[in-house]
């Protein structure tokens, strides 16, 4: 059995402070943070780097919805300097499920996901906001709120001109809400 | 004991935003910052925008918006002075923030200070 260890990984380095990672064909510096982020597997050469732990996430610049959901786990209790609670793994998993539904929906409807990706934001009351608003969505706007726990339903707020409609929905009804937003008619 | 300040409709209220609650490309806050049922703010006439912003920056926040108390009161919410250690201007906006109200506050607040997107601080 070929068991990768830190020892034989470092044997192939050119410098003691670096390691060559075959899966990405790169020499990387082994800082304590990188060392903590590396996960190595048994029986193959694959090495996976959890890059999100290497540097602080930039909430200002990074608008990628998936990345923003993942990095909600970085926020500790009182992350808003007021009383916001931290996000549970279960809640983040559910947000990822919604994200996955959204991607599948766009694929099925032949909609360009990059142009319709929501803005994801942490809410001060502990919910997670998926927002389709601002300059990209001048006509219809949608806000989806992921609840704190599965004891609560997801919430939505649809806005079109001066008209607003808010309510709750289950995952199975998500497609109908997206159909409204993207003007999809059967 | 000093009497608590009575908030009136002509007051302005300051709210700090976490960078994740602000759309930096469009320079606008999102509803995510206005959801908590007991929402902390500073009363502007008891502090200054700069003082409030300094407190926010020390806590890692980097945008500051103002909301006219009149709009909050019109939505049926209560604003109550609530001085805390080191901040006599602190107040809370009490009442359920429906998704519609949160969006209303996000749309109608004024962005007072936000650093450039590339500002490392």
Short mmCIF file of N, CA, C and O in Angstrom, two decimals, chain B residues 2-87:
data_model
loop_
_atom_site.label_atom_id
_atom_site.label_comp_id
_atom_site.label_asym_id
_atom_site.label_seq_id
_atom_site.Cartn_x
_atom_site.Cartn_y
_atom_site.Cartn_z
N UNK B 2 -29.20 59.92 34.87
CA UNK B 2 -29.60 60.77 33.74
C UNK B 2 -30.84 60.21 33.06
O UNK B 2 -31.03 58.99 32.99
N UNK B 3 -31.66 61.15 32.58
CA UNK B 3 -32.88 60.73 31.89
C UNK B 3 -32.54 60.20 30.51
O UNK B 3 -31.67 60.75 29.83
N UNK B 4 -33.23 59.17 30.10
CA UNK B 4 -32.97 58.60 28.77
C UNK B 4 -33.45 59.56 27.69
O UNK B 4 -34.49 60.20 27.82
N UNK B 5 -32.68 59.63 26.61
CA UNK B 5 -33.05 60.49 25.48
C UNK B 5 -34.33 59.93 24.83
O UNK B 5 -34.47 58.72 24.61
N UNK B 6 -35.25 60.83 24.55
CA UNK B 6 -36.50 60.42 23.88
C UNK B 6 -36.32 60.59 22.37
O UNK B 6 -36.18 61.71 21.88
N UNK B 7 -36.31 59.48 21.66
CA UNK B 7 -36.11 59.54 20.20
C UNK B 7 -37.36 60.13 19.54
O UNK B 7 -38.48 59.76 19.89
N UNK B 8 -37.16 61.06 18.64
CA UNK B 8 -38.31 61.61 17.91
C UNK B 8 -38.11 61.45 16.40
O UNK B 8 -37.03 61.07 15.94
N UNK B 9 -39.15 61.77 15.67
CA UNK B 9 -39.16 61.43 14.24
C UNK B 9 -38.13 62.21 13.42
O UNK B 9 -37.82 61.83 12.29
N UNK B 10 -37.61 63.29 13.96
CA UNK B 10 -36.60 64.05 13.19
C UNK B 10 -35.19 63.50 13.39
O UNK B 10 -34.24 63.96 12.75
N UNK B 11 -35.04 62.52 14.26
CA UNK B 11 -33.71 61.94 14.51
C UNK B 11 -33.23 61.09 13.34
O UNK B 11 -34.04 60.57 12.57
N UNK B 12 -31.91 60.97 13.26
CA UNK B 12 -31.30 60.02 12.31
C UNK B 12 -30.63 58.92 13.12
O UNK B 12 -30.03 59.18 14.16
N UNK B 13 -30.73 57.71 12.61
CA UNK B 13 -30.16 56.55 13.30
C UNK B 13 -29.05 55.95 12.45
O UNK B 13 -29.21 55.81 11.23
N UNK B 14 -27.96 55.60 13.11
CA UNK B 14 -26.81 55.05 12.38
C UNK B 14 -26.70 53.55 12.62
O UNK B 14 -26.86 53.08 13.75
N UNK B 15 -26.41 52.82 11.57
CA UNK B 15 -26.29 51.36 11.67
C UNK B 15 -25.00 50.92 10.97
O UNK B 15 -24.73 51.35 9.86
N UNK B 16 -24.24 50.06 11.64
CA UNK B 16 -23.01 49.52 11.04
C UNK B 16 -23.35 48.29 10.22
O UNK B 16 -24.24 47.51 10.58
N UNK B 17 -22.59 48.09 9.16
CA UNK B 17 -22.83 46.91 8.32
C UNK B 17 -21.58 46.03 8.25
O UNK B 17 -20.47 46.54 8.11
N UNK B 18 -21.82 44.75 8.35
CA UNK B 18 -20.74 43.80 8.08
C UNK B 18 -20.47 43.85 6.56
O UNK B 18 -21.40 44.02 5.77
N UNK B 19 -19.21 43.71 6.15
CA UNK B 19 -18.91 43.80 4.70
C UNK B 19 -19.69 42.81 3.84
O UNK B 19 -19.95 43.09 2.67
N UNK B 20 -20.11 41.70 4.43
CA UNK B 20 -20.88 40.72 3.66
C UNK B 20 -22.32 41.14 3.42
O UNK B 20 -23.02 40.53 2.62
N UNK B 21 -22.75 42.19 4.12
CA UNK B 21 -24.14 42.65 3.98
C UNK B 21 -24.27 43.81 3.00
O UNK B 21 -25.35 44.37 2.86
N UNK B 22 -23.17 44.16 2.38
CA UNK B 22 -23.12 45.33 1.51
C UNK B 22 -22.69 44.90 0.12
O UNK B 22 -21.73 44.14 -0.03
N UNK B 23 -23.42 45.36 -0.90
CA UNK B 23 -23.01 45.06 -2.27
C UNK B 23 -22.02 46.14 -2.70
O UNK B 23 -22.41 47.29 -2.98
N UNK B 24 -20.76 45.77 -2.74
CA UNK B 24 -19.69 46.76 -2.98
C UNK B 24 -19.63 47.20 -4.44
O UNK B 24 -19.09 48.25 -4.73
N UNK B 25 -20.17 46.40 -5.33
CA UNK B 25 -20.16 46.81 -6.74
C UNK B 25 -21.19 47.90 -6.99
O UNK B 25 -21.01 48.77 -7.83
N UNK B 26 -22.28 47.82 -6.26
CA UNK B 26 -23.37 48.79 -6.47
C UNK B 26 -23.48 49.79 -5.32
O UNK B 26 -24.37 50.64 -5.32
N UNK B 27 -22.58 49.66 -4.34
CA UNK B 27 -22.56 50.56 -3.18
C UNK B 27 -23.93 50.68 -2.51
O UNK B 27 -24.43 51.78 -2.26
N UNK B 28 -24.52 49.54 -2.25
CA UNK B 28 -25.84 49.56 -1.60
C UNK B 28 -25.91 48.48 -0.53
O UNK B 28 -25.34 47.40 -0.69
N UNK B 29 -26.59 48.80 0.56
CA UNK B 29 -26.78 47.77 1.60
C UNK B 29 -27.85 46.78 1.17
O UNK B 29 -28.71 47.10 0.34
N UNK B 30 -27.81 45.59 1.72
CA UNK B 30 -28.86 44.61 1.45
C UNK B 30 -29.77 44.51 2.68
O UNK B 30 -29.42 44.98 3.78
N UNK B 31 -30.90 43.87 2.48
CA UNK B 31 -31.86 43.68 3.58
C UNK B 31 -31.27 42.88 4.73
O UNK B 31 -31.79 42.92 5.85
N UNK B 32 -30.22 42.14 4.46
CA UNK B 32 -29.61 41.26 5.47
C UNK B 32 -29.21 42.01 6.73
O UNK B 32 -29.15 41.43 7.81
N UNK B 33 -28.94 43.31 6.60
CA UNK B 33 -28.47 44.09 7.75
C UNK B 33 -29.60 44.61 8.62
O UNK B 33 -29.34 45.23 9.65
N UNK B 34 -30.83 44.37 8.22
CA UNK B 34 -31.95 45.02 8.93
C UNK B 34 -33.00 44.01 9.39
O UNK B 34 -34.19 44.29 9.34
N UNK B 35 -32.56 42.85 9.81
CA UNK B 35 -33.50 41.78 10.10
C UNK B 35 -33.76 41.54 11.60
O UNK B 35 -34.81 41.00 11.95
N UNK B 36 -32.80 41.90 12.45
CA UNK B 36 -32.98 41.48 13.84
C UNK B 36 -34.10 42.26 14.54
O UNK B 36 -34.26 43.46 14.35
N UNK B 37 -34.85 41.55 15.35
CA UNK B 37 -36.00 42.16 16.02
C UNK B 37 -35.60 43.20 17.06
O UNK B 37 -36.38 44.09 17.38
N UNK B 38 -34.40 43.06 17.59
CA UNK B 38 -33.87 44.09 18.48
C UNK B 38 -32.62 44.64 17.82
O UNK B 38 -31.52 44.15 18.02
N UNK B 39 -32.82 45.64 16.98
CA UNK B 39 -31.76 46.10 16.08
C UNK B 39 -31.00 47.29 16.66
O UNK B 39 -31.58 48.35 16.91
N UNK B 40 -29.70 47.11 16.87
CA UNK B 40 -28.88 48.17 17.46
C UNK B 40 -28.58 49.27 16.44
O UNK B 40 -28.30 48.99 15.28
N UNK B 41 -28.64 50.51 16.94
CA UNK B 41 -28.28 51.68 16.14
C UNK B 41 -27.63 52.71 17.07
O UNK B 41 -27.67 52.54 18.29
N UNK B 42 -27.05 53.74 16.49
CA UNK B 42 -26.62 54.91 17.26
C UNK B 42 -27.53 56.08 16.90
O UNK B 42 -27.91 56.23 15.72
N UNK B 43 -27.85 56.90 17.89
CA UNK B 43 -28.65 58.11 17.62
C UNK B 43 -27.68 59.22 17.23
O UNK B 43 -26.80 59.60 18.01
N UNK B 44 -27.85 59.74 16.03
CA UNK B 44 -26.85 60.66 15.47
C UNK B 44 -26.67 61.91 16.32
O UNK B 44 -25.54 62.37 16.50
N UNK B 45 -27.74 62.45 16.87
CA UNK B 45 -27.58 63.71 17.61
C UNK B 45 -26.83 63.52 18.94
O UNK B 45 -26.46 64.49 19.59
N UNK B 46 -26.58 62.27 19.32
CA UNK B 46 -25.82 62.01 20.56
C UNK B 46 -24.39 61.59 20.25
O UNK B 46 -23.62 61.26 21.15
N UNK B 47 -24.04 61.55 18.98
CA UNK B 47 -22.68 61.19 18.58
C UNK B 47 -22.38 61.90 17.26
O UNK B 47 -23.08 62.84 16.91
N UNK B 48 -21.36 61.47 16.56
CA UNK B 48 -21.11 61.98 15.21
C UNK B 48 -20.93 60.76 14.29
O UNK B 48 -20.66 59.65 14.77
N UNK B 49 -21.05 61.00 13.01
CA UNK B 49 -20.85 59.90 12.05
C UNK B 49 -19.44 59.35 12.20
O UNK B 49 -19.23 58.13 12.20
N UNK B 50 -18.47 60.24 12.38
CA UNK B 50 -17.07 59.81 12.48
C UNK B 50 -16.83 58.96 13.75
O UNK B 50 -16.17 57.93 13.69
N UNK B 51 -17.39 59.41 14.87
CA UNK B 51 -17.24 58.65 16.12
C UNK B 51 -17.85 57.25 15.99
O UNK B 51 -17.27 56.25 16.39
N UNK B 52 -19.05 57.23 15.42
CA UNK B 52 -19.75 55.95 15.27
C UNK B 52 -18.96 55.03 14.33
O UNK B 52 -18.81 53.83 14.56
N UNK B 53 -18.44 55.62 13.26
CA UNK B 53 -17.67 54.84 12.28
C UNK B 53 -16.39 54.30 12.92
O UNK B 53 -15.99 53.17 12.64
N UNK B 54 -15.77 55.11 13.77
CA UNK B 54 -14.56 54.64 14.46
C UNK B 54 -14.87 53.42 15.32
O UNK B 54 -14.11 52.45 15.34
N UNK B 55 -16.00 53.47 16.01
CA UNK B 55 -16.39 52.31 16.82
C UNK B 55 -16.63 51.09 15.92
O UNK B 55 -16.24 49.97 16.25
N UNK B 56 -17.28 51.34 14.79
CA UNK B 56 -17.57 50.24 13.86
C UNK B 56 -16.29 49.61 13.32
O UNK B 56 -16.15 48.38 13.26
N UNK B 57 -15.33 50.46 12.95
CA UNK B 57 -14.09 49.94 12.35
C UNK B 57 -13.30 49.10 13.35
O UNK B 57 -12.69 48.11 12.99
N UNK B 58 -13.35 49.52 14.63
CA UNK B 58 -12.64 48.75 15.65
C UNK B 58 -13.21 47.33 15.75
O UNK B 58 -12.55 46.40 16.17
N UNK B 59 -14.47 47.20 15.37
CA UNK B 59 -15.13 45.89 15.45
C UNK B 59 -15.18 45.19 14.09
O UNK B 59 -15.92 44.23 13.91
N UNK B 60 -14.41 45.69 13.13
CA UNK B 60 -14.31 45.01 11.84
C UNK B 60 -15.43 45.32 10.86
O UNK B 60 -15.55 44.68 9.82
N UNK B 61 -16.25 46.30 11.17
CA UNK B 61 -17.31 46.69 10.23
C UNK B 61 -16.77 47.81 9.36
O UNK B 61 -15.95 48.60 9.82
N UNK B 62 -17.22 47.88 8.12
CA UNK B 62 -16.67 48.96 7.32
C UNK B 62 -17.65 49.67 6.41
O UNK B 62 -17.28 50.18 5.37
N UNK B 63 -18.88 49.73 6.81
CA UNK B 63 -19.82 50.61 6.14
C UNK B 63 -20.78 51.13 7.19
O UNK B 63 -21.05 50.45 8.19
N UNK B 64 -21.23 52.33 6.99
CA UNK B 64 -22.14 52.92 7.96
C UNK B 64 -23.27 53.62 7.21
O UNK B 64 -23.02 54.37 6.28
N UNK B 65 -24.50 53.31 7.61
CA UNK B 65 -25.65 53.92 6.94
C UNK B 65 -26.50 54.66 7.97
O UNK B 65 -26.41 54.41 9.17
N UNK B 66 -27.29 55.61 7.48
CA UNK B 66 -28.22 56.31 8.36
C UNK B 66 -29.65 56.07 7.91
O UNK B 66 -29.93 55.93 6.71
N UNK B 67 -30.53 56.00 8.90
CA UNK B 67 -31.96 55.78 8.63
C UNK B 67 -32.73 56.88 9.35
O UNK B 67 -32.54 57.07 10.56
N UNK B 68 -33.61 57.59 8.67
CA UNK B 68 -34.45 58.56 9.38
C UNK B 68 -35.39 57.83 10.35
O UNK B 68 -36.06 56.86 9.95
N UNK B 69 -35.42 58.28 11.60
CA UNK B 69 -36.29 57.63 12.60
C UNK B 69 -37.75 57.67 12.15
O UNK B 69 -38.53 56.77 12.46
N UNK B 70 -38.09 58.72 11.39
CA UNK B 70 -39.47 58.88 10.92
C UNK B 70 -39.93 57.63 10.15
O UNK B 70 -41.05 57.13 10.35
N UNK B 71 -39.06 57.11 9.29
CA UNK B 71 -39.43 55.95 8.47
C UNK B 71 -39.62 54.70 9.34
O UNK B 71 -40.50 53.88 9.08
N UNK B 72 -38.78 54.60 10.35
CA UNK B 72 -38.86 53.44 11.26
C UNK B 72 -40.18 53.48 12.03
O UNK B 72 -40.89 52.47 12.16
N UNK B 73 -40.49 54.67 12.52
CA UNK B 73 -41.71 54.84 13.32
C UNK B 73 -42.95 54.61 12.45
O UNK B 73 -43.92 53.98 12.87
N UNK B 74 -42.88 55.10 11.23
CA UNK B 74 -44.01 54.92 10.30
C UNK B 74 -44.30 53.44 10.03
O UNK B 74 -45.43 53.06 9.73
N UNK B 75 -43.30 52.62 10.14
CA UNK B 75 -43.48 51.18 9.91
C UNK B 75 -43.96 50.45 11.17
O UNK B 75 -43.98 49.22 11.22
N UNK B 76 -44.27 51.22 12.20
CA UNK B 76 -44.81 50.62 13.42
C UNK B 76 -43.75 50.08 14.36
O UNK B 76 -44.06 49.33 15.29
N UNK B 77 -42.51 50.46 14.14
CA UNK B 77 -41.43 49.99 15.01
C UNK B 77 -41.15 51.04 16.08
O UNK B 77 -41.42 52.23 15.90
N UNK B 78 -40.60 50.57 17.18
CA UNK B 78 -40.30 51.47 18.31
C UNK B 78 -38.79 51.69 18.40
O UNK B 78 -38.01 50.74 18.30
N UNK B 79 -38.39 52.93 18.60
CA UNK B 79 -36.96 53.23 18.80
C UNK B 79 -36.76 53.64 20.25
O UNK B 79 -37.42 54.56 20.73
N UNK B 80 -35.87 52.93 20.92
CA UNK B 80 -35.68 53.17 22.35
C UNK B 80 -34.21 53.43 22.65
O UNK B 80 -33.34 52.64 22.24
N UNK B 81 -33.95 54.53 23.32
CA UNK B 81 -32.58 54.83 23.74
C UNK B 81 -32.09 53.73 24.69
O UNK B 81 -32.83 53.30 25.57
N UNK B 82 -30.87 53.28 24.49
CA UNK B 82 -30.36 52.16 25.28
C UNK B 82 -28.84 52.30 25.46
O UNK B 82 -28.07 51.52 24.87
N UNK B 83 -28.41 53.30 26.23
CA UNK B 83 -26.97 53.53 26.39
C UNK B 83 -26.26 52.28 26.90
O UNK B 83 -26.79 51.57 27.76
N UNK B 84 -25.08 52.02 26.33
CA UNK B 84 -24.27 50.88 26.78
C UNK B 84 -22.89 51.40 27.17
O UNK B 84 -22.55 52.55 26.86
N UNK B 85 -22.11 50.56 27.80
CA UNK B 85 -20.79 50.96 28.24
C UNK B 85 -19.96 51.47 27.05
O UNK B 85 -19.75 50.75 26.08
N UNK B 86 -19.53 52.71 27.11
CA UNK B 86 -18.70 53.28 26.05
C UNK B 86 -19.48 53.86 24.88
O UNK B 86 -18.88 54.34 23.92
N UNK B 87 -20.79 53.79 24.94
CA UNK B 87 -21.59 54.34 23.83
C UNK B 87 -22.95 54.84 24.34
O UNK B 87 -23.92 54.09 24.37
#
